[in-house]
PDB file of C-alpha atoms in Angstrom:
ATOM      1  CA  MET S 200     207.170   2.591 139.253  1.00 51.00           C
ATOM      2  CA  ALA S 201     205.758   2.627 135.724  1.00 49.00           C
ATOM      3  CA  ARG S 202     206.928  -0.966 135.246  1.00 50.00           C
ATOM      4  CA  LYS S 203     205.055  -2.047 138.363  1.00 51.00           C
ATOM      5  CA  VAL S 204     201.802  -0.431 137.141  1.00 48.00           C
ATOM      6  CA  ARG S 205     202.095  -2.159 133.775  1.00 54.00           C
ATOM      7  CA  THR S 206     202.632  -5.501 135.505  1.00 63.00           C
ATOM      8  CA  GLU S 207     199.495  -5.080 137.581  1.00 63.00           C
ATOM      9  CA  GLN S 208     197.522  -4.034 134.484  1.00 64.00           C
ATOM     10  CA  ASP S 209     198.821  -7.097 132.617  1.00 63.00           C
ATOM     11  CA  LYS S 210     197.748  -9.311 135.516  1.00 61.00           C
ATOM     12  CA  LYS S 211     194.254  -7.791 135.456  1.00 62.00           C
ATOM     13  CA  LYS S 212     194.000  -8.326 131.681  1.00 63.00           C
ATOM     14  CA  ARG S 213     195.105 -11.964 131.973  1.00 67.00           C
ATOM     15  CA  THR S 214     192.641 -12.579 134.794  1.00 69.00           C
ATOM     16  CA  LYS S 215     189.831 -11.009 132.796  1.00 68.00           C
ATOM     17  CA  LYS S 216     190.787 -13.081 129.758  1.00 69.00           C
ATOM     18  CA  ILE S 217     190.819 -16.281 131.800  1.00 71.00           C
ATOM     19  CA  ILE S 218     187.383 -15.468 133.235  1.00 72.00           C
ATOM     20  CA  ILE S 219     185.937 -14.811 129.767  1.00 73.00           C
ATOM     21  CA  ILE S 220     187.417 -18.039 128.366  1.00 74.00           C
ATOM     22  CA  SER S 221     186.090 -19.995 131.348  1.00 72.00           C
ATOM     23  CA  LEU S 222     182.612 -18.563 130.863  1.00 69.00           C
ATOM     24  CA  VAL S 223     182.666 -19.446 127.162  1.00 69.00           C
ATOM     25  CA  VAL S 224     183.777 -23.014 127.940  1.00 71.00           C
ATOM     26  CA  ILE S 225     181.019 -23.391 130.557  1.00 76.00           C
ATOM     27  CA  ILE S 226     178.359 -22.057 128.175  1.00 74.00           C
ATOM     28  CA  LEU S 227     179.539 -24.370 125.377  1.00 73.00           C
ATOM     29  CA  ALA S 228     179.543 -27.331 127.756  1.00 71.00           C
ATOM     30  CA  LEU S 229     175.987 -26.517 128.853  1.00 70.00           C
ATOM     31  CA  LEU S 230     174.832 -26.188 125.237  1.00 69.00           C
ATOM     32  CA  VAL S 231     176.432 -29.519 124.253  1.00 66.00           C
ATOM     33  CA  GLY S 232     175.000 -31.211 127.331  1.00 66.00           C
ATOM     34  CA  PHE S 233     171.517 -29.879 126.589  1.00 61.00           C
ATOM     35  CA  GLY S 234     171.790 -30.988 122.972  1.00 65.00           C
ATOM     36  CA  LEU S 235     172.803 -34.520 123.970  1.00 62.00           C
ATOM     37  CA  TRP S 236     170.008 -34.701 126.546  1.00 58.00           C
ATOM     38  CA  LYS S 237     167.440 -33.572 123.970  1.00 59.00           C
ATOM     39  CA  PHE S 238     168.715 -36.089 121.411  1.00 55.00           C
ATOM     40  CA  VAL S 239     168.548 -38.995 123.853  1.00 51.00           C
ATOM     41  CA  PHE S 240     165.152 -37.876 125.156  1.00 49.00           C
ATOM     42  CA  ASN S 241     163.677 -37.547 121.667  1.00 52.00           C
ATOM     43  CA  LYS S 242     165.175 -40.858 120.607  1.00 48.00           C
ATOM     44  CA  THR S 243     163.705 -42.614 123.643  1.00 46.00           C
ATOM     45  CA  GLU S 244     160.366 -40.892 123.181  1.00 45.00           C
ATOM     46  CA  THR S 245     160.204 -41.897 119.498  1.00 52.00           C
ATOM     47  CA  LYS S 246     161.119 -45.492 120.255  1.00 56.00           C
ATOM     48  CA  THR S 247     158.128 -46.283 122.430  1.00 66.00           C
ATOM     49  CA  ALA S 248     156.596 -49.600 121.462  1.00 61.00           C
ATOM     50  CA  GLN S 249     152.898 -49.250 120.750  1.00 66.00           C
ATOM     51  CA  PRO S 250     150.480 -52.007 121.871  1.00 78.00           C
ATOM     52  CA  ILE S 251     148.987 -54.084 119.073  1.00 82.00           C
ATOM     53  CA  LYS S 252     145.204 -53.757 118.880  1.00 91.00           C
ATOM     54  CA  ILE S 253     143.147 -56.950 118.721  1.00 92.00           C
ATOM     55  CA  LEU S 254     140.312 -56.545 116.213  1.00 95.00           C
ATOM     56  CA  ASP S 255     138.508 -59.827 116.859  1.00 95.00           C
ATOM     57  CA  ASN S 256     138.805 -62.749 119.230  1.00 93.00           C
ATOM     58  CA  GLN S 257     137.162 -66.146 118.820  1.00 92.00           C
ATOM     59  CA  LYS S 258     137.877 -67.148 122.413  1.00 90.00           C
ATOM     60  CA  GLU S 259     135.967 -70.417 122.169  1.00 91.00           C
ATOM     61  CA  TYR S 260     138.362 -71.616 119.490  1.00 93.00           C
ATOM     62  CA  GLY S 261     141.533 -69.728 120.408  1.00 92.00           C
ATOM     63  CA  TYR S 262     141.797 -67.679 117.196  1.00 95.00           C
ATOM     64  CA  SER S 263     142.239 -63.915 116.992  1.00 95.00           C
ATOM     65  CA  LEU S 264     142.762 -61.095 114.504  1.00 97.00           C
ATOM     66  CA  SER S 265     145.055 -58.093 115.107  1.00 95.00           C
ATOM     67  CA  GLU S 266     145.535 -54.791 113.338  1.00 95.00           C
ATOM     68  CA  LYS S 267     149.001 -55.813 112.150  1.00 95.00           C
ATOM     69  CA  ASP S 268     147.708 -58.786 110.157  1.00 97.00           C
ATOM     70  CA  SER S 269     147.799 -58.411 106.374  1.00 98.00           C
ATOM     71  CA  GLU S 270     144.681 -57.415 104.444  1.00 98.00           C
ATOM     72  CA  TYR S 271     144.595 -60.817 102.753  1.00 98.00           C
ATOM     73  CA  PHE S 272     144.770 -62.597 106.094  1.00 98.00           C
ATOM     74  CA  LYS S 273     141.928 -60.433 107.418  1.00 98.00           C
ATOM     75  CA  LYS S 274     139.706 -61.422 104.474  1.00 98.00           C
ATOM     76  CA  GLU S 275     140.431 -65.118 104.998  1.00 98.00           C
ATOM     77  CA  TYR S 276     139.814 -64.756 108.729  1.00 98.00           C
ATOM     78  CA  GLU S 277     136.341 -63.380 108.010  1.00 97.00           C
ATOM     79  CA  LYS S 278     135.624 -66.542 105.998  1.00 98.00           C
ATOM     80  CA  LEU S 279     136.540 -68.631 109.025  1.00 98.00           C
ATOM     81  CA  LYS S 280     134.207 -66.564 111.206  1.00 96.00           C
ATOM     82  CA  GLU S 281     131.345 -67.203 108.793  1.00 96.00           C
ATOM     83  CA  ILE S 282     132.035 -70.953 108.883  1.00 97.00           C
ATOM     84  CA  LEU S 283     132.029 -70.982 112.685  1.00 96.00           C
ATOM     85  CA  LYS S 284     128.713 -69.061 112.860  1.00 94.00           C
ATOM     86  CA  ASN S 285     126.774 -71.913 111.292  1.00 92.00           C
ATOM     87  CA  ASP S 286     124.678 -74.075 113.603  1.00 90.00           C
ATOM     88  CA  SER S 287     125.986 -77.128 111.771  1.00 93.00           C
ATOM     89  CA  ILE S 288     129.661 -76.529 110.988  1.00 95.00           C
ATOM     90  CA  ASP S 289     131.123 -78.127 107.877  1.00 96.00           C
ATOM     91  CA  GLU S 290     134.161 -79.814 109.478  1.00 96.00           C
ATOM     92  CA  LYS S 291     136.039 -80.255 106.203  1.00 97.00           C
ATOM     93  CA  GLU S 292     135.526 -76.629 105.250  1.00 98.00           C
ATOM     94  CA  TYR S 293     136.548 -75.541 108.752  1.00 98.00           C
ATOM     95  CA  ALA S 294     139.735 -77.647 108.694  1.00 98.00           C
ATOM     96  CA  THR S 295     140.643 -76.357 105.221  1.00 98.00           C
ATOM     97  CA  GLN S 296     140.275 -72.732 106.286  1.00 98.00           C
ATOM     98  CA  VAL S 297     142.486 -73.356 109.332  1.00 98.00           C
ATOM     99  CA  ALA S 298     145.177 -74.726 107.008  1.00 98.00           C
ATOM    100  CA  ARG S 299     144.877 -71.677 104.738  1.00 98.00           C
ATOM    101  CA  LEU S 300     145.091 -69.152 107.593  1.00 98.00           C
ATOM    102  CA  PHE S 301     148.011 -71.021 109.136  1.00 98.00           C
ATOM    103  CA  THR S 302     149.961 -70.858 105.884  1.00 98.00           C
ATOM    104  CA  ILE S 303     149.193 -67.187 105.201  1.00 98.00           C
ATOM    105  CA  ASP S 304     150.236 -66.195 108.709  1.00 98.00           C
ATOM    106  CA  LEU S 305     153.381 -68.341 108.719  1.00 98.00           C
ATOM    107  CA  TYR S 306     154.745 -67.012 105.434  1.00 98.00           C
ATOM    108  CA  THR S 307     153.722 -63.361 105.801  1.00 98.00           C
ATOM    109  CA  LEU S 308     156.916 -62.406 107.600  1.00 98.00           C
ATOM    110  CA  GLU S 309     156.359 -58.742 106.717  1.00 97.00           C
ATOM    111  CA  THR S 310     153.808 -58.345 109.542  1.00 97.00           C
ATOM    112  CA  LYS S 311     155.954 -59.968 112.223  1.00 97.00           C
ATOM    113  CA  VAL S 312     157.500 -57.828 114.973  1.00 95.00           C
ATOM    114  CA  ASN S 313     160.549 -60.070 115.375  1.00 96.00           C
ATOM    115  CA  MET S 314     161.669 -63.718 115.156  1.00 97.00           C
ATOM    116  CA  TYR S 315     159.673 -64.593 118.285  1.00 97.00           C
ATOM    117  CA  ASP S 316     156.400 -63.452 116.701  1.00 97.00           C
ATOM    118  CA  VAL S 317     155.792 -66.816 115.058  1.00 98.00           C
ATOM    119  CA  GLY S 318     153.021 -66.879 112.463  1.00 97.00           C
ATOM    120  CA  GLY S 319     150.498 -69.702 112.501  1.00 97.00           C
ATOM    121  CA  ALA S 320     151.066 -70.491 116.190  1.00 97.00           C
ATOM    122  CA  GLU S 321     147.402 -69.824 117.067  1.00 96.00           C
ATOM    123  CA  TYR S 322     146.374 -72.523 114.623  1.00 97.00           C
ATOM    124  CA  TYR S 323     148.835 -75.184 115.764  1.00 98.00           C
ATOM    125  CA  TYR S 324     148.022 -78.187 117.946  1.00 96.00           C
ATOM    126  CA  LEU S 325     148.401 -76.950 121.531  1.00 93.00           C
ATOM    127  CA  ASP S 326     150.547 -79.843 122.826  1.00 92.00           C
ATOM    128  CA  LYS S 327     152.984 -79.399 119.916  1.00 94.00           C
ATOM    129  CA  LYS S 328     152.900 -75.612 119.710  1.00 96.00           C
ATOM    130  CA  GLN S 329     156.106 -74.890 121.643  1.00 96.00           C
ATOM    131  CA  MET S 330     158.117 -77.338 119.544  1.00 96.00           C
ATOM    132  CA  TYR S 331     156.668 -75.811 116.358  1.00 97.00           C
ATOM    133  CA  GLU S 332     157.550 -72.253 117.429  1.00 98.00           C
ATOM    134  CA  GLN S 333     161.127 -73.206 118.271  1.00 97.00           C
ATOM    135  CA  LYS S 334     161.607 -74.912 114.912  1.00 97.00           C
ATOM    136  CA  VAL S 335     160.309 -71.873 113.015  1.00 98.00           C
ATOM    137  CA  MET S 336     162.521 -69.487 115.024  1.00 98.00           C
ATOM    138  CA  ASP S 337     165.566 -71.638 114.283  1.00 98.00           C
ATOM    139  CA  THR S 338     164.870 -71.774 110.550  1.00 97.00           C
ATOM    140  CA  LEU S 339     162.376 -69.622 108.628  1.00 97.00           C
ATOM    141  CA  TYR S 340     162.327 -66.713 111.114  1.00 98.00           C
ATOM    142  CA  SER S 341     165.989 -66.765 112.163  1.00 97.00           C
ATOM    143  CA  THR S 342     166.992 -63.714 110.076  1.00 96.00           C
ATOM    144  CA  ILE S 343     164.023 -61.431 110.837  1.00 98.00           C
ATOM    145  CA  GLN S 344     165.203 -58.055 112.134  1.00 97.00           C
ATOM    146  CA  ASP S 345     163.448 -56.593 115.177  1.00 96.00           C
ATOM    147  CA  ASP S 346     160.730 -54.042 114.398  1.00 94.00           C
ATOM    148  CA  THR S 347     159.450 -53.338 117.905  1.00 91.00           C
ATOM    149  CA  TYR S 348     159.787 -49.563 117.437  1.00 90.00           C
ATOM    150  CA  GLY S 349     159.106 -49.456 113.682  1.00 88.00           C
ATOM    151  CA  GLY S 350     161.402 -48.340 110.905  1.00 89.00           C
ATOM    152  CA  ARG S 351     162.642 -51.768 109.787  1.00 93.00           C
ATOM    153  CA  LYS S 352     164.169 -51.606 106.295  1.00 95.00           C
ATOM    154  CA  GLN S 353     164.414 -55.366 105.720  1.00 97.00           C
ATOM    155  CA  GLU S 354     162.457 -56.778 102.769  1.00 97.00           C
ATOM    156  CA  LEU S 355     160.258 -59.679 103.880  1.00 98.00           C
ATOM    157  CA  PRO S 356     157.596 -61.807 102.143  1.00 98.00           C
ATOM    158  CA  GLU S 357     153.854 -61.216 102.213  1.00 98.00           C
ATOM    159  CA  VAL S 358     151.452 -63.868 100.946  1.00 98.00           C
ATOM    160  CA  LYS S 359     149.224 -62.500  98.213  1.00 98.00           C
ATOM    161  CA  GLU S 360     147.047 -65.537  97.540  1.00 98.00           C
ATOM    162  CA  VAL S 361     146.626 -69.166  98.554  1.00 98.00           C
ATOM    163  CA  GLU S 362     145.166 -71.798  96.242  1.00 98.00           C
ATOM    164  CA  THR S 363     143.641 -74.950  97.713  1.00 98.00           C
ATOM    165  CA  VAL S 364     144.968 -77.758  95.520  1.00 98.00           C
ATOM    166  CA  SER S 365     143.267 -80.682  97.286  1.00 98.00           C
ATOM    167  CA  VAL S 366     141.744 -81.831 100.574  1.00 98.00           C
ATOM    168  CA  GLU S 367     141.993 -85.520 101.462  1.00 97.00           C
ATOM    169  CA  ASP S 368     140.905 -87.654 104.416  1.00 98.00           C
ATOM    170  CA  THR S 369     143.884 -88.909 106.386  1.00 97.00           C
ATOM    171  CA  THR S 370     144.986 -90.225 109.769  1.00 96.00           C
ATOM    172  CA  TYR S 371     147.747 -88.950 112.015  1.00 96.00           C
ATOM    173  CA  LYS S 372     149.409 -90.477 115.072  1.00 93.00           C
ATOM    174  CA  ILE S 373     149.538 -88.253 118.132  1.00 90.00           C
ATOM    175  CA  GLY S 374     151.371 -90.067 120.911  1.00 87.00           C
ATOM    176  CA  ASP S 375     149.929 -93.568 121.008  1.00 89.00           C
ATOM    177  CA  LYS S 376     146.644 -92.486 119.487  1.00 90.00           C
ATOM    178  CA  GLU S 377     145.767 -92.378 115.799  1.00 93.00           C
ATOM    179  CA  VAL S 378     143.275 -89.663 114.926  1.00 94.00           C
ATOM    180  CA  ASN S 379     141.324 -88.743 111.819  1.00 96.00           C
ATOM    181  CA  GLY S 380     142.037 -85.531 109.978  1.00 97.00           C
ATOM    182  CA  TYR S 381     142.519 -83.860 106.618  1.00 98.00           C
ATOM    183  CA  LEU S 382     145.583 -83.477 104.423  1.00 98.00           C
ATOM    184  CA  VAL S 383     145.303 -80.032 102.837  1.00 98.00           C
ATOM    185  CA  LYS S 384     147.603 -79.184  99.916  1.00 98.00           C
ATOM    186  CA  LEU S 385     148.127 -75.537  99.013  1.00 98.00           C
ATOM    187  CA  LYS S 386     150.020 -73.285  96.623  1.00 98.00           C
ATOM    188  CA  MET S 387     151.122 -69.780  97.625  1.00 98.00           C
ATOM    189  CA  THR S 388     151.938 -66.655  95.641  1.00 98.00           C
ATOM    190  CA  TYR S 389     153.513 -63.532  97.110  1.00 98.00           C
ATOM    191  CA  VAL S 390     153.232 -59.777  96.695  1.00 98.00           C
ATOM    192  CA  LYS S 391     156.886 -59.981  95.617  1.00 97.00           C
ATOM    193  CA  ASP S 392     158.801 -63.153  94.803  1.00 96.00           C
ATOM    194  CA  LEU S 393     161.609 -63.380  97.368  1.00 97.00           C
ATOM    195  CA  LYS S 394     162.229 -67.100  96.738  1.00 96.00           C
ATOM    196  CA  TYR S 395     160.268 -68.466  99.687  1.00 97.00           C
ATOM    197  CA  ASP S 396     158.285 -71.729  99.648  1.00 98.00           C
ATOM    198  CA  THR S 397     155.371 -71.839  97.215  1.00 98.00           C
ATOM    199  CA  GLU S 398     153.867 -75.214  98.227  1.00 98.00           C
ATOM    200  CA  ALA S 399     152.544 -76.660 101.451  1.00 98.00           C
ATOM    201  CA  SER S 400     151.027 -79.912 102.682  1.00 98.00           C
ATOM    202  CA  ILE S 401     149.260 -79.524 106.009  1.00 98.00           C
ATOM    203  CA  VAL S 402     147.637 -82.102 108.244  1.00 98.00           C
ATOM    204  CA  VAL S 403     144.763 -80.721 110.330  1.00 98.00           C
ATOM    205  CA  CYS S 404     143.213 -82.747 113.150  1.00 97.00           C
ATOM    206  CA  LYS S 405     140.544 -82.094 115.736  1.00 94.00           C
ATOM    207  CA  GLU S 406     141.710 -81.511 119.276  1.00 90.00           C
ATOM    208  CA  GLU S 407     139.533 -82.515 122.210  1.00 81.00           C
ATOM    209  CA  GLY S 408     136.392 -80.431 121.934  1.00 84.00           C
ATOM    210  CA  ILE S 409     135.513 -78.409 118.832  1.00 90.00           C
ATOM    211  CA  ARG S 410     138.841 -76.943 117.696  1.00 95.00           C
ATOM    212  CA  TRP S 411     140.658 -78.022 114.533  1.00 97.00           C
ATOM    213  CA  SER S 412     144.440 -77.520 114.615  1.00 97.00           C
ATOM    214  CA  VAL S 413     147.494 -78.048 112.427  1.00 98.00           C
ATOM    215  CA  VAL S 414     149.578 -81.044 113.559  1.00 97.00           C
ATOM    216  CA  ASP S 415     152.032 -81.331 110.688  1.00 97.00           C
ATOM    217  CA  PHE S 416     153.420 -79.056 107.984  1.00 97.00           C
ATOM    218  CA  GLN S 417     155.706 -79.735 105.032  1.00 97.00           C
ATOM    219  CA  PRO S 418     156.693 -77.264 102.260  1.00 97.00           C
ATOM    220  CA  THR S 419     155.860 -79.616  99.388  1.00 97.00           C
ATOM    221  CA  LEU S 420     152.849 -81.143  97.594  1.00 97.00           C
ATOM    222  CA  SER S 421     154.420 -84.601  97.945  1.00 95.00           C
ATOM    223  CA  PRO S 422     154.823 -85.070 101.710  1.00 91.00           C
ATOM    224  CA  LYS S 423     156.525 -88.145 103.140  1.00 81.00           C
TER     225      LYS S 423
END
């Protein structure tokens, strides 16, 4: 009889032990699940892409300025705005400033969100823009890491200064038509030398209407 009582007591102890262990496992599982949920939620919440604010828009010409542009680019953009305010625009000065802004934007990779955020595109000849963007993505921008959510650690170039070496009258063939334009030669220096191009020869021509646009670019002062 005593043996039977002990057996029943042992069964009750084992059952109680199993219940306690089960409760502990359930509580631990809930805590782990909550922790994972919170981690994923916080990670998703942190990685929300913020819209880029446009600071100025010259709609008539198709040029704009955004908050992500470098401080040097912003200063040069203001110079372009002053040129375009004049009742009688100096076409040579206008074309030269377009070439300068194009070059600054193209080579300031630091401000680009990813490889598809091609610098200088706003200043390129509209009919050749898509071809230009594809070429840049395949070459100069091909290694840019995505920075949509911020936190990129990659070191990228930022143009510090552009020197206008010369501005010459030239002609350029677009389709079957030869148009007048300017050949603008520039030298670039960077905030930090990361061995990117330091020279540029840019042909700027006038599209139909009032807009001057880049039609050709070569990273040398002796273009072919």
